[in-house]
PDB file of C-alpha atoms in Angstrom:
ATOM      1  CA  MET A   1       0.000   0.000   0.000  1.00 92.00           C
ATOM      2  CA  LYS A   2       1.243   3.472  -0.867  1.00 96.00           C
ATOM      3  CA  ILE A   3       0.922   6.270   1.734  1.00 97.00           C
ATOM      4  CA  ARG A   4       1.117   9.922   0.638  1.00 97.00           C
ATOM      5  CA  ASN A   5       1.390  12.786   3.116  1.00 98.00           C
ATOM      6  CA  LEU A   6      -0.603  15.781   1.861  1.00 98.00           C
ATOM      7  CA  THR A   7      -0.101  17.898   4.981  1.00 96.00           C
ATOM      8  CA  PRO A   8       2.352  20.844   4.931  1.00 94.00           C
ATOM      9  CA  HIS A   9       4.813  19.131   7.310  1.00 94.00           C
ATOM     10  CA  PRO A  10       6.406  15.711   7.823  1.00 96.00           C
ATOM     11  CA  VAL A  11       4.203  13.306   9.782  1.00 97.00           C
ATOM     12  CA  MET A  12       5.774  10.722  12.092  1.00 96.00           C
ATOM     13  CA  VAL A  13       3.653   7.708  13.066  1.00 97.00           C
ATOM     14  CA  ARG A  14       5.182   5.119  15.386  1.00 95.00           C
ATOM     15  CA  GLY A  15       8.702   5.992  14.253  1.00 93.00           C
ATOM     16  CA  ILE A  16       7.968   6.085  10.514  1.00 96.00           C
ATOM     17  CA  THR A  17       8.270   9.540   8.942  1.00 97.00           C
ATOM     18  CA  PHE A  18       6.121  10.418   5.953  1.00 97.00           C
ATOM     19  CA  PRO A  19       7.623  13.498   4.265  1.00 97.00           C
ATOM     20  CA  ALA A  20       5.308  16.263   3.071  1.00 96.00           C
ATOM     21  CA  GLU A  21       4.770  16.124  -0.684  1.00 94.00           C
ATOM     22  CA  GLY A  22       4.026  19.809  -1.169  1.00 84.00           C
ATOM     23  CA  ALA A  23       0.414  19.288  -2.262  1.00 84.00           C
ATOM     24  CA  CYS A  24      -1.851  20.400   0.555  1.00 94.00           C
ATOM     25  CA  PRO A  25      -5.639  20.206   0.195  1.00 97.00           C
ATOM     26  CA  ARG A  26      -7.532  22.803   2.239  1.00 96.00           C
ATOM     27  CA  CYS A  27     -11.106  23.673   3.053  1.00 96.00           C
ATOM     28  CA  SER A  28     -12.262  27.003   1.728  1.00 95.00           C
ATOM     29  CA  VAL A  29     -13.205  29.379   4.547  1.00 95.00           C
ATOM     30  CA  ASN A  30     -15.532  32.326   4.849  1.00 96.00           C
ATOM     31  CA  ARG A  31     -14.810  34.547   7.875  1.00 97.00           C
ATOM     32  CA  THR A  32     -17.232  37.080   9.299  1.00 97.00           C
ATOM     33  CA  GLN A  33     -16.338  39.534  12.032  1.00 98.00           C
ATOM     34  CA  VAL A  34     -18.767  39.088  14.918  1.00 98.00           C
ATOM     35  CA  ASP A  35     -17.185  41.202  17.645  1.00 98.00           C
ATOM     36  CA  LEU A  36     -14.247  43.373  18.587  1.00 97.00           C
ATOM     37  CA  ILE A  37     -12.179  43.112  21.757  1.00 98.00           C
ATOM     38  CA  ARG A  38     -10.026  46.001  22.912  1.00 98.00           C
ATOM     39  CA  HIS A  39      -7.009  44.874  24.941  1.00 98.00           C
ATOM     40  CA  ASN A  40      -4.059  47.051  26.000  1.00 98.00           C
ATOM     41  CA  GLY A  41      -5.044  49.660  23.428  1.00 97.00           C
ATOM     42  CA  VAL A  42      -5.257  47.189  20.554  1.00 98.00           C
ATOM     43  CA  ASP A  43      -8.465  46.249  18.716  1.00 98.00           C
ATOM     44  CA  ILE A  44      -8.656  42.485  18.196  1.00 98.00           C
ATOM     45  CA  PRO A  45     -11.340  41.298  15.756  1.00 98.00           C
ATOM     46  CA  VAL A  46     -13.372  38.229  16.723  1.00 98.00           C
ATOM     47  CA  THR A  47     -14.419  36.198  13.699  1.00 98.00           C
ATOM     48  CA  ARG A  48     -16.664  33.234  12.940  1.00 97.00           C
ATOM     49  CA  SER A  49     -15.322  30.815  10.319  1.00 96.00           C
ATOM     50  CA  ILE A  50     -17.571  28.757   8.076  1.00 95.00           C
ATOM     51  CA  PHE A  51     -15.682  26.007   6.247  1.00 94.00           C
ATOM     52  CA  GLY A  52     -16.719  25.017   2.740  1.00 94.00           C
ATOM     53  CA  ALA A  53     -15.563  22.794  -0.078  1.00 95.00           C
ATOM     54  CA  VAL A  54     -12.178  21.106  -0.121  1.00 97.00           C
ATOM     55  CA  GLU A  55      -9.741  22.496  -2.659  1.00 96.00           C
ATOM     56  CA  GLY A  56      -6.680  20.717  -4.053  1.00 96.00           C
ATOM     57  CA  LEU A  57      -7.601  17.141  -3.104  1.00 96.00           C
ATOM     58  CA  PRO A  58      -6.427  14.631  -5.723  1.00 96.00           C
ATOM     59  CA  ALA A  59      -8.777  11.980  -7.070  1.00 95.00           C
ATOM     60  CA  HIS A  60      -8.930   8.591  -5.372  1.00 95.00           C
ATOM     61  CA  GLU A  61      -6.112   6.266  -6.472  1.00 95.00           C
ATOM     62  CA  ALA A  62      -6.497   2.527  -5.854  1.00 96.00           C
ATOM     63  CA  GLY A  63      -3.993   1.166  -3.349  1.00 97.00           C
ATOM     64  CA  THR A  64      -3.067   4.629  -2.032  1.00 97.00           C
ATOM     65  CA  ILE A  65      -4.065   6.328   1.207  1.00 97.00           C
ATOM     66  CA  LEU A  66      -3.698  10.053   1.783  1.00 98.00           C
ATOM     67  CA  ILE A  67      -2.707  11.667   5.070  1.00 98.00           C
ATOM     68  CA  VAL A  68      -4.589  14.965   5.307  1.00 98.00           C
ATOM     69  CA  SER A  69      -5.689  17.363   8.023  1.00 96.00           C
ATOM     70  CA  ARG A  70      -8.559  16.311  10.285  1.00 96.00           C
ATOM     71  CA  LEU A  71     -10.594  19.207   8.857  1.00 96.00           C
ATOM     72  CA  VAL A  72     -10.203  17.914   5.293  1.00 97.00           C
ATOM     73  CA  ALA A  73     -11.014  14.338   6.339  1.00 97.00           C
ATOM     74  CA  ASP A  74     -14.140  15.526   8.185  1.00 96.00           C
ATOM     75  CA  ALA A  75     -15.265  17.469   5.098  1.00 96.00           C
ATOM     76  CA  CYS A  76     -15.036  14.338   2.902  1.00 96.00           C
ATOM     77  CA  PRO A  77     -16.618  11.498   4.930  1.00 94.00           C
ATOM     78  CA  ASP A  78     -17.306   9.443   1.791  1.00 95.00           C
ATOM     79  CA  ARG A  79     -13.616   9.273   0.823  1.00 95.00           C
ATOM     80  CA  GLY A  80     -12.321   5.988   2.218  1.00 95.00           C
ATOM     81  CA  ASP A  81      -8.714   6.867   1.362  1.00 98.00           C
ATOM     82  CA  LEU A  82      -8.345   9.843   3.739  1.00 98.00           C
ATOM     83  CA  TYR A  83      -6.559   9.482   7.084  1.00 98.00           C
ATOM     84  CA  PHE A  84      -5.226  12.006   9.617  1.00 98.00           C
ATOM     85  CA  PRO A  85      -2.588  11.880  12.391  1.00 97.00           C
ATOM     86  CA  ASP A  86      -4.323  10.709  15.588  1.00 97.00           C
ATOM     87  CA  ASP A  87      -3.416   9.975  19.210  1.00 97.00           C
ATOM     88  CA  LEU A  88      -0.797  12.706  19.044  1.00 95.00           C
ATOM     89  CA  VAL A  89       2.527  12.504  20.888  1.00 96.00           C
ATOM     90  CA  ARG A  90       3.828  15.738  22.470  1.00 96.00           C
ATOM     91  CA  ASP A  91       7.173  16.738  23.914  1.00 96.00           C
ATOM     92  CA  SER A  92       7.600  18.268  27.390  1.00 97.00           C
ATOM     93  CA  ASP A  93       6.695  21.709  25.999  1.00 97.00           C
ATOM     94  CA  GLY A  94       3.445  20.428  24.487  1.00 96.00           C
ATOM     95  CA  LYS A  95       4.685  20.532  20.886  1.00 95.00           C
ATOM     96  CA  VAL A  96       3.370  17.731  18.653  1.00 92.00           C
ATOM     97  CA  ILE A  97       6.265  15.471  17.653  1.00 94.00           C
ATOM     98  CA  GLY A  98       4.395  12.499  16.241  1.00 95.00           C
ATOM     99  CA  ALA A  99       1.334  10.279  16.371  1.00 97.00           C
ATOM    100  CA  ASN A 100       0.598   6.819  17.645  1.00 97.00           C
ATOM    101  CA  SER A 101      -1.955   6.105  14.929  1.00 98.00           C
ATOM    102  CA  LEU A 102      -3.749   7.292  11.851  1.00 98.00           C
ATOM    103  CA  GLY A 103      -7.375   8.268  12.340  1.00 97.00           C
ATOM    104  CA  LYS A 104     -10.313   7.804  10.021  1.00 96.00           C
ATOM    105  CA  VAL A 105     -13.675   9.563   9.840  1.00 93.00           C
TER     106      VAL A 105
END
């Protein structure tokens, strides 16, 4: 089975690193400002994001699974070839350094 990583960064799962391929499907997003917070003299907009269609996702290829973001996988529940890093492993500072598994919607 072929595994392609379509996230923008290398993904390590149980010691195996899948390098990023450069292609990175994303959900379109429509942001609307819903509020404004003033803090220490700075206006900080508060927005609501509505996610739409996935852009840049290649067609299904037999025998190949695609590692994508959880957001992309959630947006395409009928695509049986989409997986995302799951059961994340973090270092002592809380930074994600790998995953124990691949998740599926």
